[in-house]
mmCIF file of C-alpha atoms and ligand atoms in Angstrom:
data_model
loop_
_atom_site.group_PDB
_atom_site.id
_atom_site.type_symbol
_atom_site.label_atom_id
_atom_site.label_comp_id
_atom_site.label_asym_id
_atom_site.label_seq_id
_atom_site.Cartn_x
_atom_site.Cartn_y
_atom_site.Cartn_z
ATOM 1 C CA MET A 1 4.431 -75.117 -190.842
ATOM 2 C CA ARG A 2 2.548 -75.406 -187.517
ATOM 3 C CA LEU A 3 4.227 -73.506 -184.694
ATOM 4 C CA ASP A 4 4.258 -76.511 -182.332
ATOM 5 C CA LYS A 5 5.793 -78.726 -185.026
ATOM 6 C CA PHE A 6 8.395 -76.081 -185.810
ATOM 7 C CA ILE A 7 9.480 -75.922 -182.153
ATOM 8 C CA ALA A 8 9.328 -79.694 -181.622
ATOM 9 C CA ASP A 9 11.327 -80.346 -184.808
ATOM 10 C CA THR A 10 14.217 -78.262 -183.519
ATOM 11 C CA GLY A 11 14.353 -80.480 -180.397
ATOM 12 C CA THR A 12 13.529 -77.536 -178.132
ATOM 13 C CA ALA A 13 10.407 -79.053 -176.560
ATOM 14 C CA SER A 14 7.660 -81.565 -177.237
ATOM 15 C CA ARG A 15 4.449 -80.422 -178.903
ATOM 16 C CA LYS A 16 2.570 -80.792 -175.597
ATOM 17 C CA GLU A 17 5.111 -78.622 -173.758
ATOM 18 C CA CYS A 18 4.820 -76.148 -176.573
ATOM 19 C CA THR A 19 1.039 -75.949 -176.272
ATOM 20 C CA ARG A 20 1.350 -75.295 -172.529
ATOM 21 C CA ALA A 21 4.104 -72.696 -172.982
ATOM 22 C CA ALA A 22 2.096 -70.906 -175.692
ATOM 23 C CA ARG A 23 -0.987 -70.755 -173.444
ATOM 24 C CA ALA A 24 1.216 -69.222 -170.750
ATOM 25 C CA GLY A 25 2.411 -66.546 -173.213
ATOM 26 C CA LEU A 26 5.953 -67.934 -173.369
ATOM 27 C CA VAL A 27 6.048 -68.462 -177.133
ATOM 28 C CA LEU A 28 6.636 -65.329 -179.198
ATOM 29 C CA VAL A 29 6.499 -65.009 -182.967
ATOM 30 C CA ASP A 30 8.083 -61.814 -184.250
ATOM 31 C CA GLY A 31 7.965 -60.450 -180.707
ATOM 32 C CA VAL A 32 4.237 -61.115 -180.166
ATOM 33 C CA PRO A 33 2.966 -63.854 -177.786
ATOM 34 C CA VAL A 34 1.051 -66.518 -179.723
ATOM 35 C CA ARG A 35 -1.280 -68.439 -177.398
ATOM 36 C CA ASP A 36 -2.395 -71.016 -179.962
ATOM 37 C CA ALA A 37 0.511 -73.320 -180.860
ATOM 38 C CA SER A 38 -1.389 -74.786 -183.825
ATOM 39 C CA VAL A 39 -1.099 -71.592 -185.911
ATOM 40 C CA HIS A 40 0.988 -71.756 -189.079
ATOM 41 C CA ILE A 41 4.179 -69.766 -189.449
ATOM 42 C CA ASP A 42 6.735 -69.328 -192.202
ATOM 43 C CA GLU A 43 9.707 -71.285 -190.834
ATOM 44 C CA ASN A 44 12.101 -69.392 -193.092
ATOM 45 C CA SER A 45 11.232 -65.898 -191.910
ATOM 46 C CA ALA A 46 9.476 -66.048 -188.494
ATOM 47 C CA ALA A 47 11.547 -65.060 -185.436
ATOM 48 C CA VAL A 48 10.368 -67.494 -182.764
ATOM 49 C CA THR A 49 11.362 -67.481 -179.097
ATOM 50 C CA TYR A 50 10.497 -70.198 -176.589
ATOM 51 C CA CYS A 51 10.702 -69.285 -172.888
ATOM 52 C CA GLY A 52 12.915 -66.321 -173.796
ATOM 53 C CA LYS A 53 15.325 -68.270 -176.035
ATOM 54 C CA PRO A 54 15.451 -67.930 -179.829
ATOM 55 C CA VAL A 55 14.407 -71.073 -181.705
ATOM 56 C CA LEU A 56 16.447 -71.402 -184.869
ATOM 57 C CA TRP A 57 15.110 -73.384 -187.770
ATOM 58 C CA SER A 58 17.348 -76.060 -189.135
ATOM 59 C CA ARG A 59 16.547 -78.805 -191.545
ATOM 60 C CA PHE A 60 17.874 -81.412 -189.133
ATOM 61 C CA THR A 61 17.620 -81.913 -185.390
ATOM 62 C CA TYR A 62 20.598 -82.670 -183.145
ATOM 63 C CA VAL A 63 20.242 -83.767 -179.551
ATOM 64 C CA MET A 64 22.833 -84.632 -176.894
ATOM 65 C CA LEU A 65 21.742 -87.365 -174.455
ATOM 66 C CA ASN A 66 23.534 -88.446 -171.301
ATOM 67 C CA LYS A 67 22.785 -92.123 -171.791
ATOM 68 C CA PRO A 68 22.079 -94.006 -168.571
ATOM 69 C CA ALA A 69 23.093 -97.630 -167.954
ATOM 70 C CA GLY A 70 20.463 -100.194 -168.876
ATOM 71 C CA THR A 71 19.343 -98.465 -172.087
ATOM 72 C CA VAL A 72 19.830 -99.708 -175.640
ATOM 73 C CA SER A 73 21.148 -97.542 -178.514
ATOM 74 C CA THR A 74 18.393 -98.495 -180.955
ATOM 75 C CA THR A 75 15.373 -97.104 -182.751
ATOM 76 C CA ASP A 76 13.530 -100.384 -182.133
ATOM 77 C CA ASN A 77 10.310 -99.732 -180.284
ATOM 78 C CA ILE A 78 11.342 -101.488 -177.056
ATOM 79 C CA PRO A 79 10.982 -100.210 -173.472
ATOM 80 C CA ARG A 80 14.759 -99.832 -172.968
ATOM 81 C CA SER A 81 15.385 -97.923 -176.201
ATOM 82 C CA VAL A 82 17.195 -94.609 -175.737
ATOM 83 C CA MET A 83 14.485 -93.111 -177.978
ATOM 84 C CA ARG A 84 12.042 -93.478 -175.056
ATOM 85 C CA LEU A 85 14.057 -90.828 -173.193
ATOM 86 C CA LEU A 86 13.255 -88.219 -175.884
ATOM 87 C CA PRO A 87 9.903 -86.677 -176.854
ATOM 88 C CA PRO A 88 7.911 -88.959 -179.223
ATOM 89 C CA GLU A 89 8.318 -86.343 -181.992
ATOM 90 C CA CYS A 90 11.995 -87.314 -182.247
ATOM 91 C CA SER A 91 11.142 -90.870 -183.326
ATOM 92 C CA LYS A 92 8.363 -89.637 -185.596
ATOM 93 C CA LYS A 93 10.750 -87.389 -187.494
ATOM 94 C CA GLY A 94 13.203 -90.231 -188.009
ATOM 95 C CA MET A 95 15.891 -89.440 -185.444
ATOM 96 C CA PHE A 96 18.287 -92.211 -184.475
ATOM 97 C CA PRO A 97 21.316 -92.701 -182.217
ATOM 98 C CA CYS A 98 24.515 -91.793 -184.053
ATOM 99 C CA GLY A 99 26.437 -94.981 -183.279
ATOM 100 C CA ARG A 100 26.029 -97.368 -180.398
ATOM 101 C CA LEU A 101 27.059 -97.448 -176.781
ATOM 102 C CA ASP A 102 26.772 -100.769 -174.951
ATOM 103 C CA MET A 103 23.823 -101.245 -172.616
ATOM 104 C CA ASP A 104 26.035 -100.676 -169.540
ATOM 105 C CA THR A 105 28.003 -97.758 -171.059
ATOM 106 C CA VAL A 106 26.882 -94.274 -169.999
ATOM 107 C CA GLY A 107 27.524 -90.789 -171.344
ATOM 108 C CA LEU A 108 27.439 -88.806 -174.539
ATOM 109 C CA LEU A 109 25.152 -90.065 -177.282
ATOM 110 C CA LEU A 110 24.276 -87.871 -180.251
ATOM 111 C CA LEU A 111 20.826 -88.368 -181.764
ATOM 112 C CA THR A 112 19.909 -86.823 -185.077
ATOM 113 C CA ASP A 113 17.971 -87.223 -188.301
ATOM 114 C CA ASP A 114 20.975 -86.012 -190.318
ATOM 115 C CA GLY A 115 21.989 -89.190 -192.130
ATOM 116 C CA PRO A 116 24.964 -87.740 -194.080
ATOM 117 C CA LEU A 117 26.482 -86.272 -190.921
ATOM 118 C CA ALA A 118 26.011 -89.544 -189.005
ATOM 119 C CA HIS A 119 27.675 -91.378 -191.858
ATOM 120 C CA LEU A 120 30.661 -89.034 -191.707
ATOM 121 C CA LEU A 121 30.979 -89.294 -187.908
ATOM 122 C CA LEU A 122 30.803 -93.074 -187.942
ATOM 123 C CA SER A 123 32.840 -93.813 -191.038
ATOM 124 C CA PRO A 124 36.181 -95.491 -190.153
ATOM 125 C CA LYS A 125 37.781 -93.324 -192.875
ATOM 126 C CA HIS A 126 37.329 -90.132 -190.865
ATOM 127 C CA HIS A 127 39.040 -91.251 -187.609
ATOM 128 C CA VAL A 128 36.665 -89.250 -185.404
ATOM 129 C CA GLU A 129 38.027 -89.203 -181.828
ATOM 130 C CA LYS A 130 35.970 -90.502 -178.925
ATOM 131 C CA ALA A 131 37.165 -90.160 -175.323
ATOM 132 C CA TYR A 132 35.901 -92.331 -172.486
ATOM 133 C CA THR A 133 36.577 -92.426 -168.778
ATOM 134 C CA TYR A 134 37.034 -95.991 -167.599
ATOM 135 C CA MET A 135 37.505 -98.157 -164.544
ATOM 136 C CA CYS A 136 39.087 -101.574 -164.884
ATOM 137 C CA ASP A 137 40.066 -104.622 -162.903
ATOM 138 C CA PRO A 138 42.675 -106.128 -162.541
ATOM 139 C CA PRO A 139 44.788 -102.951 -162.429
ATOM 140 C CA LEU A 140 46.843 -101.974 -165.491
ATOM 141 C CA ASP A 141 50.606 -101.615 -165.397
ATOM 142 C CA LYS A 142 52.753 -99.429 -167.670
ATOM 143 C CA VAL A 143 53.438 -102.282 -170.097
ATOM 144 C CA GLN A 144 49.728 -102.986 -170.561
ATOM 145 C CA ILE A 145 49.012 -99.267 -171.077
ATOM 146 C CA ALA A 146 51.782 -99.067 -173.677
ATOM 147 C CA LYS A 147 50.258 -102.061 -175.492
ATOM 148 C CA LEU A 148 46.781 -100.472 -175.505
ATOM 149 C CA GLU A 149 48.259 -97.261 -176.891
ATOM 150 C CA ALA A 150 50.279 -99.001 -179.594
ATOM 151 C CA GLY A 151 47.394 -101.224 -180.757
ATOM 152 C CA VAL A 152 46.313 -104.669 -179.623
ATOM 153 C CA ASP A 153 45.281 -107.789 -181.477
ATOM 154 C CA MET A 154 41.499 -108.230 -181.213
ATOM 155 C CA ASN A 155 40.794 -111.624 -182.798
ATOM 156 C CA GLY A 156 43.130 -110.957 -185.709
ATOM 157 C CA TYR A 157 42.358 -107.208 -186.003
ATOM 158 C CA LEU A 158 45.074 -104.795 -184.877
ATOM 159 C CA THR A 159 43.495 -101.738 -183.230
ATOM 160 C CA LYS A 160 44.625 -98.240 -184.221
ATOM 161 C CA PRO A 161 46.794 -96.282 -181.765
ATOM 162 C CA ALA A 162 44.924 -94.999 -178.696
ATOM 163 C CA ARG A 163 45.794 -92.411 -176.036
ATOM 164 C CA ILE A 164 45.510 -93.213 -172.349
ATOM 165 C CA THR A 165 45.778 -90.868 -169.403
ATOM 166 C CA ALA A 166 45.806 -93.089 -166.322
ATOM 167 C CA GLN A 167 44.733 -91.494 -163.047
ATOM 168 C CA SER A 168 45.506 -94.710 -161.190
ATOM 169 C CA PRO A 169 46.120 -98.359 -162.194
ATOM 170 C CA THR A 170 42.320 -98.925 -162.206
ATOM 171 C CA ARG A 171 40.953 -95.700 -163.718
ATOM 172 C CA GLY A 172 41.683 -93.174 -166.431
ATOM 173 C CA ARG A 173 40.705 -91.792 -169.795
ATOM 174 C CA ILE A 174 41.119 -93.484 -173.164
ATOM 175 C CA THR A 175 40.769 -91.826 -176.575
ATOM 176 C CA ILE A 176 40.155 -93.972 -179.653
ATOM 177 C CA THR A 177 39.355 -93.233 -183.289
ATOM 178 C CA GLU A 178 37.477 -96.434 -184.053
ATOM 179 C CA GLY A 179 34.103 -97.825 -183.075
ATOM 180 C CA LYS A 180 34.266 -101.570 -183.390
ATOM 181 C CA TYR A 181 31.797 -103.737 -181.461
ATOM 182 C CA HIS A 182 32.706 -103.648 -177.709
ATOM 183 C CA GLN A 183 35.984 -102.053 -178.812
ATOM 184 C CA ILE A 184 37.322 -100.794 -175.476
ATOM 185 C CA LYS A 185 36.162 -103.837 -173.512
ATOM 186 C CA ARG A 186 37.863 -106.111 -176.035
ATOM 187 C CA MET A 187 41.052 -104.012 -176.026
ATOM 188 C CA PHE A 188 41.328 -104.249 -172.230
ATOM 189 C CA HIS A 189 40.515 -107.958 -172.333
ATOM 190 C CA ALA A 190 43.324 -108.435 -174.867
ATOM 191 C CA VAL A 191 45.865 -107.115 -172.346
ATOM 192 C CA GLY A 192 44.465 -109.088 -169.396
ATOM 193 C CA SER A 193 42.128 -106.584 -167.709
ATOM 194 C CA GLU A 194 38.332 -106.018 -167.789
ATOM 195 C CA ILE A 195 36.349 -102.803 -168.023
ATOM 196 C CA THR A 196 34.090 -102.308 -164.986
ATOM 197 C CA PHE A 197 32.805 -98.812 -165.900
ATOM 198 C CA LEU A 198 32.753 -96.868 -169.166
ATOM 199 C CA LYS A 199 31.490 -93.351 -169.828
ATOM 200 C CA ARG A 200 31.798 -91.490 -173.133
ATOM 201 C CA GLU A 201 32.905 -87.914 -172.509
ATOM 202 C CA THR A 202 33.530 -86.652 -176.056
ATOM 203 C CA PHE A 203 32.426 -87.522 -179.565
ATOM 204 C CA GLY A 204 34.314 -85.652 -182.292
ATOM 205 C CA PRO A 205 34.029 -81.949 -181.443
ATOM 206 C CA LEU A 206 31.240 -82.539 -178.863
ATOM 207 C CA THR A 207 31.819 -82.735 -175.109
ATOM 208 C CA LEU A 208 29.222 -84.143 -172.712
ATOM 209 C CA ASP A 209 27.503 -81.221 -170.981
ATOM 210 C CA PRO A 210 28.348 -81.605 -167.260
ATOM 211 C CA GLN A 211 24.930 -80.105 -166.414
ATOM 212 C CA LEU A 212 23.109 -83.006 -168.087
ATOM 213 C CA GLU A 213 22.001 -85.592 -165.544
ATOM 214 C CA GLU A 214 22.040 -89.209 -166.696
ATOM 215 C CA GLY A 215 18.858 -89.881 -168.670
ATOM 216 C CA THR A 216 18.400 -86.239 -169.718
ATOM 217 C CA TRP A 217 19.033 -84.515 -173.031
ATOM 218 C CA ARG A 218 19.190 -81.128 -174.650
ATOM 219 C CA PRO A 219 19.320 -79.811 -178.210
ATOM 220 C CA LEU A 220 22.812 -78.993 -179.454
ATOM 221 C CA THR A 221 23.714 -75.313 -179.352
ATOM 222 C CA ASP A 222 24.335 -73.437 -182.604
ATOM 223 C CA ALA A 223 28.083 -73.529 -181.872
ATOM 224 C CA GLU A 224 27.971 -77.314 -181.416
ATOM 225 C CA ILE A 225 25.982 -77.771 -184.636
ATOM 226 C CA SER A 226 28.512 -75.589 -186.492
ATOM 227 C CA SER A 227 31.378 -77.657 -185.085
ATOM 228 C CA LEU A 228 29.758 -80.742 -186.619
ATOM 229 C CA THR A 229 28.856 -79.174 -189.958
ATOM 230 C CA ASP A 230 32.404 -77.784 -190.175
ATOM 231 C CA LEU A 231 33.574 -81.412 -190.327
ATOM 232 C CA GLN A 232 31.509 -81.835 -193.489
ATOM 233 C CA ASN A 233 33.218 -78.867 -195.113
ATOM 234 C CA LYS A 234 36.749 -80.063 -194.388
HETATM 235 N N1 URA B 301 33.730 -99.544 -176.345
HETATM 236 C C1 URA B 301 33.033 -100.484 -175.667
HETATM 237 O O1 URA B 301 33.552 -101.532 -175.347
HETATM 238 N N2 URA B 301 31.753 -100.217 -175.357
HETATM 239 C C2 URA B 301 31.130 -99.055 -175.676
HETATM 240 O O2 URA B 301 29.957 -98.863 -175.344
HETATM 241 C C3 URA B 301 31.872 -98.092 -176.363
HETATM 242 C C4 URA B 301 33.169 -98.354 -176.697
#
């Protein structure tokens, strides 16, 4: 496999960045700087480092994005697609957002090309927890919070129990195990309040990296990837 493709496929950098880094002597294969990123390597045996960090080969790519408001969780080739925030290689290799956040929702979005894992994370059977910080208006009282936690009627569908930690009557953190369309907004609406801000902080075992500015991304660490693949082995 070409060295630049190998590095780009792991989500470490785009091919262009790779070419530049290689020219600058920042890409090592088996400890030796390789200045031409188009050379072929054996992805199963080569020890590659990029800017001092080991690049580990994995069949799939996993990326954490801090989704900004105004972007759409889609692979459609539209200007507002979250895919436009990643290097073009990510779309070319078939990566997609694992689930959807509304256009105005910000925070943790996992993007991958690992279809079986995405299926597991999104399947209602697996009750994967997702925690969001929220702001709402009008303020919530204790009765409304208790209703949200117990489950509310959303057009004939009774939501599963949720956990809420309220910091004040208008802000807090809610943890749910479902992912129905506009779920949290509809839950709040059902008890007489409206969401005015929503940010996903966790998705299963993943926590949004506080260093990631809105609109930026990074590949998952090995520990994060293991935490996801562990789910598959349960
Ligand atoms: N619930 C919502 O209402 N919107 C989201 O984006 C995510 C969960």
